[in-house]
Amino acid sequence: IEDICKNCDFIDATLLLLNGELPSDEERSAFRHAVIADMQLPAGMIELISTFPREAHPMAMLASCVNALSTYYQEQVDPLDRAQVQHSTQRLIATLPTIAAYIYRHNTGQEFVAPDLELGYVENFLTMMFGDEQGHYEIDPDFVDALNLLLIVHLDHEQNCSTSTVQN
């Protein structure tokens, strides 16, 4: 994990887990482009988030949104179709930061900031969370590095802390 944290970012580590090996430059570039392109949510999802009470728990909102995503991609729900599973996985990786940022902004009474195709994965998340209403945000490379490390370390964390505690 130390080597991965030093030499990779979240996208590299994600591809390592999905494919069992680090990506080639072409695979990395294609996946990055596809994930960033999929970060935009369907309009109905934005409306769904805005209907939740502002004091609602963010995890309940996130779970509802993830479940609702399947209603927008009904042609991609066959768990036995490898291509559908891969595309759904990619879309989930792409949309989770957008959903989380929109939930945060909704709960804090701020306007939503759309993802920017010119930004990377972590940079998009930080901008969607903390950018002004026009989407302007001064990206601190130290924050990007720290969030990348956090995401990598938690990427293969197959069970939550409560489950881990009960098992011990």
mmCIF file of C-alpha atoms in Angstrom, residues 55-149:
data_model
loop_
_atom_site.group_PDB
_atom_site.id
_atom_site.type_symbol
_atom_site.label_atom_id
_atom_site.label_comp_id
_atom_site.label_asym_id
_atom_site.label_seq_id
_atom_site.Cartn_x
_atom_site.Cartn_y
_atom_site.Cartn_z
ATOM 1 C CA GLU A 55 -31.251 18.243 8.280
ATOM 2 C CA ALA A 56 -31.533 14.705 6.840
ATOM 3 C CA HIS A 57 -28.595 12.408 7.534
ATOM 4 C CA PRO A 58 -26.141 12.490 4.595
ATOM 5 C CA MET A 59 -25.703 8.685 4.528
ATOM 6 C CA ALA A 60 -29.456 8.140 4.205
ATOM 7 C CA MET A 61 -29.510 10.647 1.373
ATOM 8 C CA LEU A 62 -26.503 9.006 -0.306
ATOM 9 C CA ALA A 63 -28.056 5.537 -0.070
ATOM 10 C CA SER A 64 -31.300 6.827 -1.577
ATOM 11 C CA CYS A 65 -29.445 8.485 -4.435
ATOM 12 C CA VAL A 66 -27.366 5.400 -5.228
ATOM 13 C CA ASN A 67 -30.534 3.312 -5.341
ATOM 14 C CA ALA A 68 -32.242 5.892 -7.530
ATOM 15 C CA LEU A 69 -29.374 5.853 -10.053
ATOM 16 C CA SER A 70 -30.507 2.458 -11.349
ATOM 17 C CA THR A 71 -33.815 3.988 -12.445
ATOM 18 C CA TYR A 72 -31.931 6.197 -14.922
ATOM 19 C CA TYR A 73 -29.879 3.334 -16.354
ATOM 20 C CA GLN A 74 -32.387 0.486 -16.573
ATOM 21 C CA GLU A 75 -30.554 -1.032 -19.536
ATOM 22 C CA GLN A 76 -27.480 -1.487 -17.323
ATOM 23 C CA VAL A 77 -28.786 -3.597 -14.415
ATOM 24 C CA ASP A 78 -27.970 -7.193 -15.417
ATOM 25 C CA PRO A 79 -25.484 -8.476 -12.814
ATOM 26 C CA LEU A 80 -24.544 -11.382 -15.100
ATOM 27 C CA ASP A 81 -23.460 -9.130 -17.981
ATOM 28 C CA ARG A 82 -19.775 -8.280 -17.417
ATOM 29 C CA ALA A 83 -19.857 -5.177 -19.641
ATOM 30 C CA GLN A 84 -22.899 -3.808 -17.810
ATOM 31 C CA VAL A 85 -21.282 -4.450 -14.435
ATOM 32 C CA GLN A 86 -18.088 -2.681 -15.534
ATOM 33 C CA HIS A 87 -19.981 0.315 -16.858
ATOM 34 C CA SER A 88 -22.185 0.513 -13.759
ATOM 35 C CA THR A 89 -19.082 0.309 -11.553
ATOM 36 C CA GLN A 90 -17.413 3.086 -13.523
ATOM 37 C CA ARG A 91 -20.548 5.233 -13.297
ATOM 38 C CA LEU A 92 -20.794 4.681 -9.545
ATOM 39 C CA ILE A 93 -17.137 5.649 -9.069
ATOM 40 C CA ALA A 94 -17.829 8.762 -11.128
ATOM 41 C CA THR A 95 -21.086 9.862 -9.538
ATOM 42 C CA LEU A 96 -20.405 9.214 -5.846
ATOM 43 C CA PRO A 97 -18.302 12.358 -5.340
ATOM 44 C CA THR A 98 -20.887 14.403 -7.229
ATOM 45 C CA ILE A 99 -23.727 13.035 -5.125
ATOM 46 C CA ALA A 100 -21.759 13.570 -1.907
ATOM 47 C CA ALA A 101 -20.867 17.139 -2.868
ATOM 48 C CA TYR A 102 -24.449 17.952 -3.842
ATOM 49 C CA ILE A 103 -25.718 16.535 -0.564
ATOM 50 C CA TYR A 104 -23.205 18.647 1.357
ATOM 51 C CA ARG A 105 -24.152 21.782 -0.551
ATOM 52 C CA HIS A 106 -27.869 21.073 -0.120
ATOM 53 C CA ASN A 107 -27.456 20.541 3.627
ATOM 54 C CA THR A 108 -25.502 23.792 3.916
ATOM 55 C CA GLY A 109 -27.950 25.785 1.778
ATOM 56 C CA GLN A 110 -25.549 26.379 -1.123
ATOM 57 C CA GLU A 111 -26.149 26.179 -4.861
ATOM 58 C CA PHE A 112 -24.865 23.071 -6.614
ATOM 59 C CA VAL A 113 -21.570 23.254 -8.519
ATOM 60 C CA ALA A 114 -21.410 21.012 -11.573
ATOM 61 C CA PRO A 115 -18.362 18.856 -12.326
ATOM 62 C CA ASP A 116 -15.772 20.339 -14.673
ATOM 63 C CA LEU A 117 -14.469 18.162 -17.527
ATOM 64 C CA GLU A 118 -11.122 19.957 -17.302
ATOM 65 C CA LEU A 119 -10.453 18.888 -13.713
ATOM 66 C CA GLY A 120 -9.287 15.582 -12.302
ATOM 67 C CA TYR A 121 -11.309 13.315 -10.037
ATOM 68 C CA VAL A 122 -10.179 14.703 -6.681
ATOM 69 C CA GLU A 123 -9.973 18.276 -7.971
ATOM 70 C CA ASN A 124 -13.582 17.989 -9.155
ATOM 71 C CA PHE A 125 -14.740 16.715 -5.788
ATOM 72 C CA LEU A 126 -13.021 19.542 -3.909
ATOM 73 C CA THR A 127 -14.388 22.152 -6.327
ATOM 74 C CA MET A 128 -17.933 20.752 -6.173
ATOM 75 C CA MET A 129 -17.738 20.755 -2.369
ATOM 76 C CA PHE A 130 -16.052 24.073 -1.682
ATOM 77 C CA GLY A 131 -16.223 26.160 -4.857
ATOM 78 C CA ASP A 132 -18.187 29.360 -5.049
ATOM 79 C CA GLU A 133 -21.491 29.392 -6.930
ATOM 80 C CA GLN A 134 -19.652 29.974 -10.215
ATOM 81 C CA GLY A 135 -17.484 26.932 -9.597
ATOM 82 C CA HIS A 136 -14.326 28.855 -8.755
ATOM 83 C CA TYR A 137 -12.070 27.207 -6.225
ATOM 84 C CA GLU A 138 -8.363 27.575 -5.617
ATOM 85 C CA ILE A 139 -7.145 23.997 -5.629
ATOM 86 C CA ASP A 140 -4.454 23.322 -3.045
ATOM 87 C CA PRO A 141 -2.151 20.525 -4.281
ATOM 88 C CA ASP A 142 -1.585 19.424 -0.666
ATOM 89 C CA PHE A 143 -5.350 18.885 -0.253
ATOM 90 C CA VAL A 144 -5.441 16.935 -3.519
ATOM 91 C CA ASP A 145 -2.542 14.730 -2.385
ATOM 92 C CA ALA A 146 -4.080 14.179 1.053
ATOM 93 C CA LEU A 147 -7.502 13.272 -0.361
ATOM 94 C CA ASN A 148 -5.923 10.949 -2.927
ATOM 95 C CA LEU A 149 -4.100 9.149 -0.110
#
